[in-house]
mmCIF file of C-alpha atoms in Angstrom:
data_model
loop_
_atom_site.group_PDB
_atom_site.id
_atom_site.type_symbol
_atom_site.label_atom_id
_atom_site.label_comp_id
_atom_site.label_asym_id
_atom_site.label_seq_id
_atom_site.Cartn_x
_atom_site.Cartn_y
_atom_site.Cartn_z
ATOM 1 C CA MET A 1 0.000 0.000 0.000
ATOM 2 C CA ASN A 2 1.188 3.454 -0.855
ATOM 3 C CA ILE A 3 1.979 5.230 2.418
ATOM 4 C CA ARG A 4 1.474 8.675 0.836
ATOM 5 C CA HIS A 5 -2.072 7.717 -0.264
ATOM 6 C CA ALA A 6 -2.875 6.305 3.171
ATOM 7 C CA HIS A 7 -1.956 9.583 4.839
ATOM 8 C CA PHE A 8 -4.148 11.502 2.401
ATOM 9 C CA LYS A 9 -7.164 9.246 3.057
ATOM 10 C CA TYR A 10 -6.719 9.632 6.815
ATOM 11 C CA LEU A 11 -6.592 13.423 6.530
ATOM 12 C CA LEU A 12 -9.709 13.438 4.321
ATOM 13 C CA LEU A 13 -11.632 11.325 6.851
ATOM 14 C CA CYS A 14 -10.732 13.761 9.682
ATOM 15 C CA ILE A 15 -11.999 16.728 7.680
ATOM 16 C CA LEU A 16 -15.295 15.025 6.825
ATOM 17 C CA SER A 17 -15.831 14.011 10.461
ATOM 18 C CA THR A 18 -15.378 17.614 11.599
ATOM 19 C CA VAL A 19 -17.877 18.923 9.038
ATOM 20 C CA ILE A 20 -20.487 16.302 10.012
ATOM 21 C CA ALA A 21 -20.069 17.091 13.728
ATOM 22 C CA ALA A 22 -20.469 20.824 13.083
ATOM 23 C CA CYS A 23 -23.737 20.213 11.245
ATOM 24 C CA ASN A 24 -25.064 18.164 14.151
ATOM 25 C CA ASP A 25 -24.260 20.981 16.586
ATOM 26 C CA ASP A 26 -26.592 23.411 14.733
ATOM 27 C CA VAL A 27 -23.752 25.613 13.655
ATOM 28 C CA PHE A 28 -25.792 26.615 10.605
ATOM 29 C CA ILE A 29 -28.698 28.371 12.452
ATOM 30 C CA ASP A 30 -29.438 31.486 10.420
ATOM 31 C CA ASP A 31 -29.192 33.971 13.305
ATOM 32 C CA LYS A 32 -30.311 37.437 12.186
ATOM 33 C CA LYS A 33 -30.769 40.575 14.225
ATOM 34 C CA PRO A 34 -33.830 42.826 13.703
ATOM 35 C CA SER A 35 -33.357 45.220 10.792
ATOM 36 C CA THR A 36 -33.154 48.213 13.169
ATOM 37 C CA GLU A 37 -32.566 48.891 16.852
ATOM 38 C CA GLU A 38 -35.089 51.741 17.087
ATOM 39 C CA LEU A 39 -38.325 52.844 15.428
ATOM 40 C CA THR A 40 -39.562 56.443 15.491
ATOM 41 C CA LEU A 41 -43.062 57.581 14.589
ATOM 42 C CA GLU A 42 -42.985 61.329 14.099
ATOM 43 C CA GLY A 43 -46.256 63.227 13.853
ATOM 44 C CA ALA A 44 -49.909 62.322 13.330
ATOM 45 C CA GLY A 45 -50.575 59.052 11.471
ATOM 46 C CA ALA A 46 -46.888 58.163 11.150
ATOM 47 C CA SER A 47 -45.758 54.564 10.485
ATOM 48 C CA ALA A 48 -42.480 52.682 10.864
ATOM 49 C CA SER A 49 -41.512 49.070 10.124
ATOM 50 C CA LEU A 50 -38.821 46.520 10.806
ATOM 51 C CA THR A 51 -38.065 42.941 9.762
ATOM 52 C CA TYR A 52 -37.151 40.215 12.208
ATOM 53 C CA GLN A 53 -36.144 36.574 12.281
ATOM 54 C CA THR A 54 -39.118 34.196 12.527
ATOM 55 C CA ASP A 55 -37.208 30.917 12.980
ATOM 56 C CA ASN A 56 -37.271 29.628 16.572
ATOM 57 C CA LEU A 57 -39.385 32.626 17.691
ATOM 58 C CA ASN A 58 -41.500 31.867 20.763
ATOM 59 C CA CYS A 59 -43.106 35.220 21.496
ATOM 60 C CA LEU A 60 -43.268 38.843 20.392
ATOM 61 C CA ASN A 61 -44.482 41.425 22.888
ATOM 62 C CA ILE A 62 -45.149 45.170 22.735
ATOM 63 C CA ASN A 63 -44.314 46.896 26.034
ATOM 64 C CA THR A 64 -45.217 50.447 27.053
ATOM 65 C CA PRO A 65 -44.473 52.431 30.251
ATOM 66 C CA TYR A 66 -48.155 52.309 31.265
ATOM 67 C CA ASP A 67 -49.568 49.980 33.908
ATOM 68 C CA TYR A 68 -52.702 49.678 31.804
ATOM 69 C CA THR A 69 -53.384 49.485 28.085
ATOM 70 C CA HIS A 70 -56.476 48.284 26.242
ATOM 71 C CA GLN A 71 -55.695 45.821 23.457
ATOM 72 C CA VAL A 72 -58.021 44.752 20.622
ATOM 73 C CA TYR A 73 -56.896 41.844 18.406
ATOM 74 C CA TYR A 74 -58.124 41.511 14.790
ATOM 75 C CA ASN A 75 -57.887 38.763 12.190
ATOM 76 C CA ALA A 76 -57.135 39.293 8.491
ATOM 77 C CA GLU A 77 -60.848 40.000 7.806
ATOM 78 C CA GLY A 78 -60.872 42.864 10.324
ATOM 79 C CA GLU A 79 -62.946 40.920 12.851
ATOM 80 C CA ILE A 80 -62.254 41.203 16.570
ATOM 81 C CA ILE A 81 -60.921 37.922 17.928
ATOM 82 C CA LEU A 82 -59.791 39.034 21.392
ATOM 83 C CA GLU A 83 -59.824 41.999 23.795
ATOM 84 C CA ASN A 84 -57.385 42.285 26.652
ATOM 85 C CA ASN A 85 -55.929 44.731 29.195
ATOM 86 C CA GLY A 86 -52.461 44.879 30.666
ATOM 87 C CA TYR A 87 -48.972 46.329 30.700
ATOM 88 C CA SER A 88 -47.574 44.048 28.000
ATOM 89 C CA THR A 89 -49.268 43.194 24.698
ATOM 90 C CA PRO A 90 -48.416 39.723 23.363
ATOM 91 C CA ILE A 91 -48.575 39.773 19.548
ATOM 92 C CA ILE A 92 -47.107 36.303 18.993
ATOM 93 C CA ASP A 93 -47.253 33.608 21.658
ATOM 94 C CA ARG A 94 -46.609 30.029 20.556
ATOM 95 C CA THR A 95 -48.139 28.691 23.780
ATOM 96 C CA ALA A 96 -51.394 30.689 23.527
ATOM 97 C CA SER A 97 -54.673 29.148 22.472
ATOM 98 C CA TYR A 98 -56.023 32.175 20.568
ATOM 99 C CA VAL A 99 -55.769 32.594 16.801
ATOM 100 C CA GLN A 100 -52.720 34.455 15.525
ATOM 101 C CA PRO A 101 -53.837 38.115 14.989
ATOM 102 C CA LYS A 102 -53.234 40.076 11.828
ATOM 103 C CA TYR A 103 -53.021 43.312 13.762
ATOM 104 C CA VAL A 104 -53.611 44.707 17.263
ATOM 105 C CA GLU A 105 -54.814 48.162 18.273
ATOM 106 C CA ILE A 106 -53.402 49.418 21.589
ATOM 107 C CA THR A 107 -54.840 52.354 23.563
ATOM 108 C CA THR A 108 -53.012 53.809 26.566
ATOM 109 C CA GLU A 109 -54.379 55.449 29.709
ATOM 110 C CA GLU A 110 -53.823 58.838 28.058
ATOM 111 C CA GLU A 111 -55.885 57.831 25.013
ATOM 112 C CA LEU A 112 -52.922 57.568 22.672
ATOM 113 C CA SER A 113 -53.672 54.656 20.315
ATOM 114 C CA PHE A 114 -51.500 52.869 17.772
ATOM 115 C CA LYS A 115 -51.678 49.770 15.570
ATOM 116 C CA VAL A 116 -49.232 46.867 15.450
ATOM 117 C CA GLU A 117 -49.525 44.892 12.193
ATOM 118 C CA LEU A 118 -47.802 41.655 11.131
ATOM 119 C CA ASN A 119 -47.005 40.794 7.528
ATOM 120 C CA GLY A 120 -44.681 37.808 7.192
ATOM 121 C CA ASN A 121 -41.466 38.755 8.965
ATOM 122 C CA THR A 122 -42.345 42.463 8.981
ATOM 123 C CA ILE A 123 -43.919 44.330 11.879
ATOM 124 C CA THR A 124 -45.364 47.818 11.334
ATOM 125 C CA LEU A 125 -46.366 50.373 13.970
ATOM 126 C CA THR A 126 -48.832 53.126 13.012
ATOM 127 C CA GLU A 127 -50.125 55.965 15.165
ATOM 128 C CA LEU A 128 -53.943 56.067 15.138
ATOM 129 C CA ASP A 129 -54.860 58.855 17.554
ATOM 130 C CA ASN A 130 -53.034 61.135 19.942
ATOM 131 C CA PRO A 131 -55.532 63.788 21.099
ATOM 132 C CA TYR A 132 -53.358 65.091 23.933
ATOM 133 C CA ASP A 133 -50.007 65.232 22.109
ATOM 134 C CA ILE A 134 -48.364 62.554 24.261
ATOM 135 C CA ASN A 135 -44.830 61.301 23.594
ATOM 136 C CA LEU A 136 -44.473 57.577 24.222
ATOM 137 C CA ALA A 137 -41.366 55.385 24.492
ATOM 138 C CA GLY A 138 -41.695 51.591 24.530
ATOM 139 C CA TYR A 139 -39.972 48.493 23.238
ATOM 140 C CA ILE A 140 -40.638 45.400 21.117
ATOM 141 C CA GLU A 141 -39.519 42.186 22.784
ATOM 142 C CA LEU A 142 -38.605 39.146 20.661
ATOM 143 C CA GLU A 143 -37.892 35.926 22.544
ATOM 144 C CA TYR A 144 -36.306 32.930 20.806
ATOM 145 C CA ASP A 145 -35.267 29.441 21.909
ATOM 146 C CA TYR A 146 -31.697 30.622 22.338
ATOM 147 C CA LYS A 147 -31.757 34.449 22.569
ATOM 148 C CA ARG A 148 -33.784 37.597 23.265
ATOM 149 C CA ASP A 149 -33.833 40.777 21.149
ATOM 150 C CA GLU A 150 -35.276 44.197 21.971
ATOM 151 C CA VAL A 151 -36.152 47.086 19.672
ATOM 152 C CA THR A 152 -37.149 50.429 21.177
ATOM 153 C CA PHE A 153 -39.864 52.549 19.606
ATOM 154 C CA ASN A 154 -40.874 56.181 20.080
ATOM 155 C CA ILE A 155 -44.141 57.869 19.188
ATOM 156 C CA ASN A 156 -43.585 61.616 19.048
ATOM 157 C CA SER A 157 -46.430 64.066 18.684
ATOM 158 C CA GLY A 158 -44.239 66.526 16.796
ATOM 159 C CA GLN A 159 -45.034 70.165 17.409
ATOM 160 C CA PRO A 160 -47.413 70.311 20.412
ATOM 161 C CA SER A 161 -50.748 71.786 19.442
ATOM 162 C CA LEU A 162 -52.655 74.306 21.527
ATOM 163 C CA TYR A 163 -56.158 74.021 22.905
ATOM 164 C CA ARG A 164 -58.574 76.899 23.310
ATOM 165 C CA ILE A 165 -60.974 76.665 26.241
ATOM 166 C CA ILE A 166 -64.552 77.275 25.143
ATOM 167 C CA GLY A 167 -66.375 76.473 28.382
ATOM 168 C CA VAL A 168 -66.189 75.098 31.915
ATOM 169 C CA THR A 169 -68.903 73.125 33.720
ATOM 170 C CA TYR A 170 -69.039 71.587 37.188
ATOM 171 C CA ASP A 171 -70.222 68.088 38.067
ATOM 172 C CA SER A 172 -73.277 68.720 40.219
ATOM 173 C CA ASP A 173 -73.566 65.027 41.102
ATOM 174 C CA ARG A 174 -70.232 65.045 42.928
ATOM 175 C CA GLY A 175 -70.912 68.161 44.974
ATOM 176 C CA ILE A 176 -68.158 69.978 46.873
ATOM 177 C CA ASP A 177 -65.704 68.384 49.282
ATOM 178 C CA PHE A 178 -64.821 70.511 52.298
ATOM 179 C CA GLU A 179 -62.445 70.434 55.245
ATOM 180 C CA THR A 180 -60.902 72.956 57.625
ATOM 181 C CA HIS A 181 -57.247 73.561 58.370
ATOM 182 C CA SER A 182 -55.490 75.569 61.116
ATOM 183 C CA ILE A 183 -51.932 76.825 61.268
ATOM 184 C CA THR A 184 -50.098 78.824 63.939
ATOM 185 C CA SER A 185 -46.677 80.249 63.176
ATOM 186 C CA PRO A 186 -44.572 83.431 63.389
ATOM 187 C CA VAL A 187 -45.196 85.792 60.495
ATOM 188 C CA LEU A 188 -42.784 88.607 61.399
ATOM 189 C CA THR A 189 -39.872 89.203 63.787
ATOM 190 C CA TYR A 190 -38.808 92.819 64.189
ATOM 191 C CA THR A 191 -35.808 94.278 66.034
ATOM 192 C CA ASN A 192 -35.745 97.960 66.968
ATOM 193 C CA SER A 193 -32.078 98.861 67.260
ATOM 194 C CA THR A 194 -32.676 102.598 67.752
ATOM 195 C CA PRO A 195 -33.150 104.665 70.933
ATOM 196 C CA ASN A 196 -36.649 105.609 69.772
ATOM 197 C CA THR A 197 -39.908 103.717 69.939
ATOM 198 C CA SER A 198 -40.827 102.056 66.643
ATOM 199 C CA TYR A 199 -43.747 100.063 65.223
ATOM 200 C CA MET A 200 -44.023 96.737 63.462
ATOM 201 C CA LYS A 201 -46.874 96.139 61.007
ATOM 202 C CA VAL A 202 -48.625 92.994 59.776
ATOM 203 C CA THR A 203 -51.273 92.568 57.079
ATOM 204 C CA PRO A 204 -52.655 89.035 57.639
ATOM 205 C CA GLY A 205 -53.833 88.571 54.045
ATOM 206 C CA ARG A 206 -50.308 88.999 52.729
ATOM 207 C CA ASN A 207 -49.052 86.197 54.962
ATOM 208 C CA ARG A 208 -52.070 83.924 54.494
ATOM 209 C CA PRO A 209 -53.477 84.674 51.026
ATOM 210 C CA MET A 210 -56.405 82.865 49.499
ATOM 211 C CA GLN A 211 -55.130 80.252 47.039
ATOM 212 C CA VAL A 212 -56.810 78.613 44.043
ATOM 213 C CA VAL A 213 -55.377 75.593 42.197
ATOM 214 C CA PHE A 214 -56.836 74.032 39.058
ATOM 215 C CA LYS A 215 -55.572 70.485 38.506
ATOM 216 C CA LEU A 216 -56.088 68.735 35.166
ATOM 217 C CA ASN A 217 -56.004 64.991 34.660
ATOM 218 C CA LYS A 218 -54.088 65.747 31.441
ATOM 219 C CA ASP A 219 -51.263 67.912 32.726
ATOM 220 C CA ARG A 220 -49.400 68.015 29.390
ATOM 221 C CA ILE A 221 -52.152 69.930 27.637
ATOM 222 C CA LYS A 222 -51.105 73.399 26.483
ATOM 223 C CA PHE A 223 -53.681 76.173 26.226
ATOM 224 C CA THR A 224 -53.844 79.430 24.335
ATOM 225 C CA ASP A 225 -53.623 82.686 26.265
ATOM 226 C CA GLU A 226 -57.407 83.139 26.025
ATOM 227 C CA MET A 227 -58.424 81.968 29.506
ATOM 228 C CA PRO A 228 -62.059 82.072 30.649
ATOM 229 C CA GLU A 229 -63.354 83.431 33.934
ATOM 230 C CA VAL A 230 -64.405 80.554 36.197
ATOM 231 C CA GLU A 231 -66.581 80.589 39.313
ATOM 232 C CA ILE A 232 -64.991 78.907 42.336
ATOM 233 C CA PRO A 233 -66.444 77.407 45.549
ATOM 234 C CA THR A 234 -66.121 79.628 48.630
ATOM 235 C CA TYR A 235 -66.713 79.520 52.407
ATOM 236 C CA PRO A 236 -68.263 80.673 54.717
ATOM 237 C CA LEU A 237 -71.709 80.786 53.166
ATOM 238 C CA ILE A 238 -74.927 82.658 53.589
ATOM 239 C CA ASP A 239 -76.973 79.603 52.671
ATOM 240 C CA GLU A 240 -77.786 77.355 55.603
ATOM 241 C CA VAL A 241 -78.576 73.667 55.150
ATOM 242 C CA ASP A 242 -79.861 71.614 58.096
ATOM 243 C CA GLY A 243 -78.374 74.056 60.563
ATOM 244 C CA MET A 244 -74.863 73.782 59.089
ATOM 245 C CA TYR A 245 -72.912 76.174 56.930
ATOM 246 C CA VAL A 246 -71.491 74.513 53.816
ATOM 247 C CA PRO A 247 -69.367 75.736 50.896
ATOM 248 C CA GLY A 248 -70.926 76.604 47.558
ATOM 249 C CA PHE A 249 -70.805 78.914 44.552
ATOM 250 C CA HIS A 250 -71.483 82.544 45.397
ATOM 251 C CA GLY A 251 -70.339 84.514 42.380
ATOM 252 C CA VAL A 252 -66.607 84.608 43.205
ATOM 253 C CA LYS A 253 -64.695 84.201 39.941
ATOM 254 C CA VAL A 254 -61.072 83.962 38.847
ATOM 255 C CA MET A 255 -59.333 83.595 35.513
ATOM 256 C CA PHE A 256 -58.573 79.945 34.813
ATOM 257 C CA SER A 257 -54.855 79.215 35.224
ATOM 258 C CA THR A 258 -52.513 76.223 35.156
ATOM 259 C CA THR A 259 -50.463 77.833 37.952
ATOM 260 C CA THR A 260 -51.436 78.607 41.541
ATOM 261 C CA ILE A 261 -53.537 81.750 41.935
ATOM 262 C CA LYS A 262 -52.975 83.857 45.057
ATOM 263 C CA MET A 263 -55.494 86.543 45.965
ATOM 264 C CA ASP A 264 -56.699 88.626 48.894
ATOM 265 C CA PRO A 265 -58.949 86.762 51.361
ATOM 266 C CA LEU A 266 -62.639 87.580 51.010
ATOM 267 C CA ASP A 267 -62.935 88.753 54.627
ATOM 268 C CA PRO A 268 -61.800 92.427 54.550
ATOM 269 C CA LYS A 269 -60.320 92.111 58.050
ATOM 270 C CA PHE A 270 -57.475 90.059 56.536
ATOM 271 C CA ASN A 271 -56.535 92.959 54.309
ATOM 272 C CA GLU A 272 -56.254 95.555 57.070
ATOM 273 C CA THR A 273 -52.862 96.414 58.570
ATOM 274 C CA TYR A 274 -52.268 95.890 62.312
ATOM 275 C CA SER A 275 -49.364 97.398 64.239
ATOM 276 C CA SER A 276 -47.646 97.000 67.593
ATOM 277 C CA GLU A 277 -45.253 99.279 69.440
ATOM 278 C CA VAL A 278 -41.639 98.075 69.727
ATOM 279 C CA ALA A 279 -39.570 99.618 72.503
ATOM 280 C CA PRO A 280 -36.007 100.914 71.916
ATOM 281 C CA TYR A 281 -33.388 98.200 71.664
ATOM 282 C CA SER A 282 -35.884 95.362 71.790
ATOM 283 C CA THR A 283 -37.266 92.567 69.590
ATOM 284 C CA LYS A 284 -40.872 91.539 69.103
ATOM 285 C CA GLN A 285 -42.503 88.748 67.136
ATOM 286 C CA ALA A 286 -45.945 88.543 65.505
ATOM 287 C CA ILE A 287 -47.542 85.094 65.827
ATOM 288 C CA MET A 288 -50.699 84.356 63.881
ATOM 289 C CA ARG A 289 -53.194 81.523 64.015
ATOM 290 C CA THR A 290 -55.222 81.141 60.815
ATOM 291 C CA ASP A 291 -58.280 78.970 60.215
ATOM 292 C CA SER A 292 -58.942 78.146 56.562
ATOM 293 C CA GLY A 293 -61.598 76.269 54.667
ATOM 294 C CA ILE A 294 -60.460 74.003 51.837
ATOM 295 C CA ALA A 295 -63.129 73.405 49.208
ATOM 296 C CA ARG A 296 -62.771 71.092 46.191
ATOM 297 C CA ALA A 297 -65.116 70.963 43.234
ATOM 298 C CA TYR A 298 -64.993 68.761 40.141
ATOM 299 C CA GLY A 299 -65.821 69.563 36.555
ATOM 300 C CA ASN A 300 -64.994 69.451 32.859
ATOM 301 C CA ILE A 301 -63.117 71.849 30.632
ATOM 302 C CA HIS A 302 -64.485 71.930 27.099
ATOM 303 C CA ALA A 303 -61.712 72.787 24.654
ATOM 304 C CA VAL A 304 -60.936 72.700 20.939
ATOM 305 C CA ASN A 305 -57.639 71.831 19.275
ATOM 306 C CA THR A 306 -56.537 74.913 17.353
ATOM 307 C CA SER A 307 -54.796 72.790 14.692
ATOM 308 C CA SER A 308 -57.220 69.936 14.044
ATOM 309 C CA GLY A 309 -60.475 71.480 15.282
ATOM 310 C CA ARG A 310 -61.062 68.432 17.463
ATOM 311 C CA TYR A 311 -63.170 68.963 20.594
ATOM 312 C CA VAL A 312 -62.151 67.367 23.896
ATOM 313 C CA ASP A 313 -63.512 67.293 27.437
ATOM 314 C CA LEU A 314 -60.879 67.413 30.175
ATOM 315 C CA LYS A 315 -61.709 66.530 33.742
ATOM 316 C CA PHE A 316 -60.358 68.922 36.367
ATOM 317 C CA THR A 317 -60.427 69.603 40.092
ATOM 318 C CA VAL A 318 -60.348 73.065 41.610
ATOM 319 C CA GLY A 319 -59.087 73.446 45.153
ATOM 320 C CA VAL A 320 -59.669 76.661 47.082
ATOM 321 C CA MET A 321 -57.905 77.407 50.365
ATOM 322 C CA GLN A 322 -59.757 80.337 51.886
ATOM 323 C CA PRO A 323 -58.698 81.878 55.212
ATOM 324 C CA PHE A 324 -61.789 82.900 57.177
ATOM 325 C CA MET A 325 -60.525 83.597 60.724
ATOM 326 C CA PHE A 326 -57.273 84.731 62.323
ATOM 327 C CA ASP A 327 -55.844 85.587 65.736
ATOM 328 C CA LEU A 328 -52.753 87.810 65.854
ATOM 329 C CA LYS A 329 -50.561 87.953 68.976
ATOM 330 C CA TRP A 330 -47.424 89.958 69.748
ATOM 331 C CA LYS A 331 -44.610 88.368 71.727
ATOM 332 C CA ASP A 332 -41.527 90.015 73.270
ATOM 333 C CA MET A 333 -38.323 88.231 72.287
ATOM 334 C CA PRO A 334 -34.668 88.417 73.432
ATOM 335 C CA TYR A 335 -32.985 91.364 71.784
ATOM 336 C CA GLY A 336 -31.602 90.413 68.363
ATOM 337 C CA ALA A 337 -33.506 87.135 68.128
ATOM 338 C CA GLU A 338 -34.509 85.995 64.667
#
């Protein structure tokens, strides 16, 4: 036997054995990454797509930052096959018993809705509605037998649109919540460092103003500068119900605002100035106790989108802290105390 030929046959057998073993170890899995790492939907009705590997895929989920989303699943004929609620939206789940959807419509707590559509190995996201100009960041989760991929997606509203308020109404069925609050604290410390008698002055309403806060359940809404005048609940009242005084609407109005409104208390005594004599080289402190009523009323703001003309109703709460009684005391302090 030719020794040179024997060596060649042995080498050939080793190479073939290695190739066969590699095939058995699944070396030839066609492992592909998603076609992009991020999708961005910019503006109303925008769409964006990506392709992904379907081999060995177990599940495909859409995840948003919301604790709650409403999900409606459709088949290829546009018929609803499933409705669900939750944080995560499973689009593909090999272990699920429901029929594979053609597309799913997802609506968030803030009424932003978008569609997720499957077409072979392509997934497309399309914005459907975004009435409050919300920006959303989420991610697509793809889980395989041997790996896990993630693709982030962003839905951007583009240039935020403005809303013009056309009316405000209160919910009469809810009534007005009311509670009282008391606070006692120093409001002024004055040191007379001259040889002559001096006076310190306090205007209670400047230290304890009436405050009005409008709180929207959609705090990202931007309004035009045209703000309406809105009636607010006040206390104490003239109306007596079952022997008790309760808060109500008595013609006191303010301009609607998304920031805290501070105004003079309704009781004119709060807006008077009170003074106390301060002896030479001495310090005196003004301590004031204030009793306030806190009234809360609930309603709806009716507004129109200045770009699209779409009308929306926005729930709001107005809270009014109204001082209605005070007691001002003057206290001598060690000279130079603060």
